[in-house]
Coordinates of C-alpha atoms in Angstrom, one line a residue:
L1320 CA -237.6 114.5 21.1
Y1321 CA -238.4 111.1 22.5
P1322 CA -236.8 109.1 25.3
L1323 CA -234.3 106.5 24.1
S1324 CA -235.0 102.9 24.8
L1325 CA -232.2 100.8 26.2
H1326 CA -231.9 99.2 22.7
D1327 CA -231.5 102.6 21.1
A1328 CA -229.0 103.7 23.7
L1329 CA -226.6 100.7 23.4
P1330 CA -224.7 102.0 20.5
I1331 CA -224.1 105.2 22.4
L1332 CA -223.0 103.4 25.5
N1333 CA -220.4 101.5 23.4
F1334 CA -219.1 104.6 21.8
W1335 CA -215.8 104.4 23.7
R1336 CA -215.0 101.0 22.0
S1337 CA -214.3 102.6 18.7
K1338 CA -211.4 104.8 17.6
H1339 CA -212.5 108.3 16.9
K1340 CA -210.7 111.3 15.5
V1341 CA -211.1 114.2 17.8
N1342 CA -210.1 117.6 16.7
N1343 CA -209.4 119.6 19.8
C1344 CA -206.5 121.5 18.3
G1345 CA -206.5 125.1 17.6
S1346 CA -208.7 127.4 19.6
V1347 CA -211.4 125.3 21.2
R1348 CA -212.8 128.3 23.0
L1349 CA -213.2 130.2 19.7
R1350 CA -215.1 127.3 18.3
F1351 CA -217.3 127.1 21.4
A1352 CA -218.1 130.8 21.2
A1353 CA -219.6 130.4 17.7
A1354 CA -221.4 127.3 18.7
E1355 CA -222.8 128.9 21.9
L1356 CA -224.0 131.9 20.0
A1357 CA -225.7 129.8 17.3
L1358 CA -227.4 127.6 19.8
A1359 CA -228.4 130.6 21.9
I1360 CA -230.1 132.1 18.9
V1361 CA -232.0 128.9 18.1
M1362 CA -233.0 128.3 21.8
Q1363 CA -233.5 132.0 22.6
D1364 CA -231.3 131.5 25.6
Q1365 CA -229.9 134.7 27.0
E1366 CA -227.5 133.0 29.5
L1367 CA -226.0 130.9 26.7
W1368 CA -225.7 134.1 24.6
A1369 CA -223.9 135.8 27.4
K1370 CA -221.5 132.8 27.8
G1371 CA -220.8 132.8 24.1
L1372 CA -220.0 136.5 24.2
W1373 CA -217.8 136.0 27.3
D1374 CA -215.8 133.2 25.5
L1375 CA -215.5 135.3 22.4
D1376 CA -214.2 138.3 24.3
Y1377 CA -211.8 136.2 26.3
T1378 CA -210.4 134.7 23.1
L1379 CA -210.2 138.0 21.3
S1380 CA -208.2 139.4 24.2
M1381 CA -205.3 137.3 22.9
I1382 CA -204.9 139.4 19.9
E1383 CA -201.8 141.5 20.7
E1384 CA -200.7 145.0 19.8
E1385 CA -199.5 144.1 16.3
G1386 CA -202.7 142.1 15.5
F1387 CA -201.3 138.6 15.9
F1388 CA -203.6 136.0 17.5
V1389 CA -200.9 134.9 20.0
P1390 CA -202.1 131.3 21.0
L1391 CA -201.7 130.1 17.4
S1392 CA -199.0 132.4 16.2
A1393 CA -196.9 131.0 18.9
K1394 CA -196.8 127.7 17.0
G1395 CA -195.1 129.5 14.1
C1396 CA -194.6 127.6 10.8
K1397 CA -196.2 124.6 12.3
A1398 CA -199.4 126.5 12.6
L1399 CA -200.4 127.4 9.1
G1400 CA -203.4 125.1 9.4
Y1401 CA -204.3 126.8 12.6
T1402 CA -204.2 130.3 11.1
W1403 CA -206.4 129.0 8.3
D1404 CA -208.9 127.7 10.9
T1405 CA -208.6 130.9 12.9
S1406 CA -209.8 132.9 9.9
K1407 CA -212.8 130.6 9.5
L1408 CA -213.6 130.8 13.2
F1409 CA -213.4 134.6 13.1
S1410 CA -215.8 134.6 10.2
L1411 CA -218.2 132.3 11.9
N1412 CA -218.3 134.6 15.0
V1413 CA -218.6 137.7 12.7
E1414 CA -221.7 136.1 11.1
M1415 CA -223.2 135.1 14.4
L1416 CA -223.0 138.6 15.7
K1417 CA -224.1 140.1 12.4
L1418 CA -227.5 138.4 13.2
A1419 CA -227.6 140.6 16.3
D1420 CA -226.7 143.8 14.2
F1421 CA -223.2 143.9 15.7
N1422 CA -220.2 144.5 13.4
L1423 CA -217.5 142.3 15.1
L1424 CA -214.9 143.4 12.5
D1425 CA -214.9 146.9 14.0
Y1426 CA -214.7 145.6 17.6
K1427 CA -211.6 146.9 19.3
T1428 CA -209.8 144.3 21.4
R1429 CA -208.2 144.8 24.7
H1430 CA -204.8 145.5 23.1
G1431 CA -206.2 148.2 20.7
K1432 CA -206.5 146.2 17.5
T1433 CA -209.8 145.6 15.7
L1434 CA -210.8 142.2 14.6
G1435 CA -210.6 143.5 11.0
E1436 CA -206.9 144.4 11.7
A1437 CA -206.3 140.9 13.1
Y1438 CA -207.8 139.5 9.9
E1439 CA -205.3 141.5 7.9
M1440 CA -202.5 140.1 10.0
L1441 CA -203.7 136.5 9.3
F1442 CA -203.6 137.2 5.6
K1443 CA -200.0 138.5 6.0
Q1444 CA -199.2 135.3 7.8
Y1445 CA -200.6 133.3 4.9
E1446 CA -198.1 135.0 2.7
D1447 CA -195.1 134.7 5.1
I1448 CA -195.6 132.8 8.4
T1449 CA -192.1 133.9 9.5
I1450 CA -193.4 137.4 10.3
S1451 CA -194.6 135.9 13.6
N1452 CA -191.3 134.2 14.5
H1453 CA -190.7 136.7 17.3
I1454 CA -193.8 135.2 18.9
A1455 CA -193.1 131.7 17.9
K1456 CA -189.6 131.8 19.5
K1457 CA -191.4 132.0 22.8
G1458 CA -193.7 129.1 22.0
I1459 CA -192.8 125.6 23.1
G1460 CA -192.1 123.3 20.1
A1461 CA -192.0 126.1 17.6
N1462 CA -188.2 126.7 17.6
S1463 CA -187.7 125.2 14.1
C1464 CA -189.8 127.9 12.5
G1465 CA -188.3 129.8 9.7
T1466 CA -186.2 126.9 8.6
K1467 CA -189.2 125.4 6.8
P1468 CA -191.1 122.9 6.4
Y1469 CA -193.1 125.6 4.6
K1470 CA -193.1 129.3 4.7
T1471 CA -196.4 130.3 2.9
H1472 CA -200.0 129.3 3.1
E1473 CA -199.8 128.1 -0.5
E1474 CA -197.0 125.7 0.4
F1475 CA -199.0 124.5 3.3
V1476 CA -202.1 123.8 1.2
L1477 CA -200.1 121.9 -1.5
R1478 CA -198.6 119.7 1.2
E1479 CA -201.8 119.3 3.2
Y1480 CA -203.7 118.0 0.1
D1481 CA -200.7 116.2 -1.4
L1482 CA -200.6 118.3 -4.5
D1483 CA -197.7 119.4 -6.6
R1484 CA -197.4 123.0 -7.9
K1485 CA -197.1 122.1 -11.6
S1486 CA -200.3 120.0 -11.6
V1487 CA -202.3 122.8 -9.9
V1488 CA -201.0 125.4 -12.4
R1489 CA -201.9 123.1 -15.3
E1490 CA -205.5 122.7 -14.0
R1491 CA -206.0 126.5 -13.7
V1492 CA -205.1 127.0 -17.4

């Protein structure tokens, strides 16, 4: 690393002048946990490793007795993208801890479910997001869930990528 000259730093100082897409939706702490663990490995930083583990444990404490990840299940049908991201973030954290010879999938959360069981619930939500409506009813802004806009993960993906079902089926054949 080298110190920045003022000339080099000017674009950074003007960063605020541009419009930027910031993705702070979903579970920011779950994202941070994976990033902290990865950086701790690279830097050999035990304090950062401990912070990553703390953030991960805190986030996983939000998996309830049935295996639903409550913060994002509370968004109901409006959260299919979030459930998709949650599975990727779970995977990222599983891989980080695998480097330390720890099987996170077998980790029992505070409410008695393992992370593996929470994964299973995510896949069930992909098939039918309305199975978490009992949680979504309690969430602000999720009261329209179950009335569409989409019920399954497949419907979400088709809408997200502006695809129609017939063209996708033709391309598979």
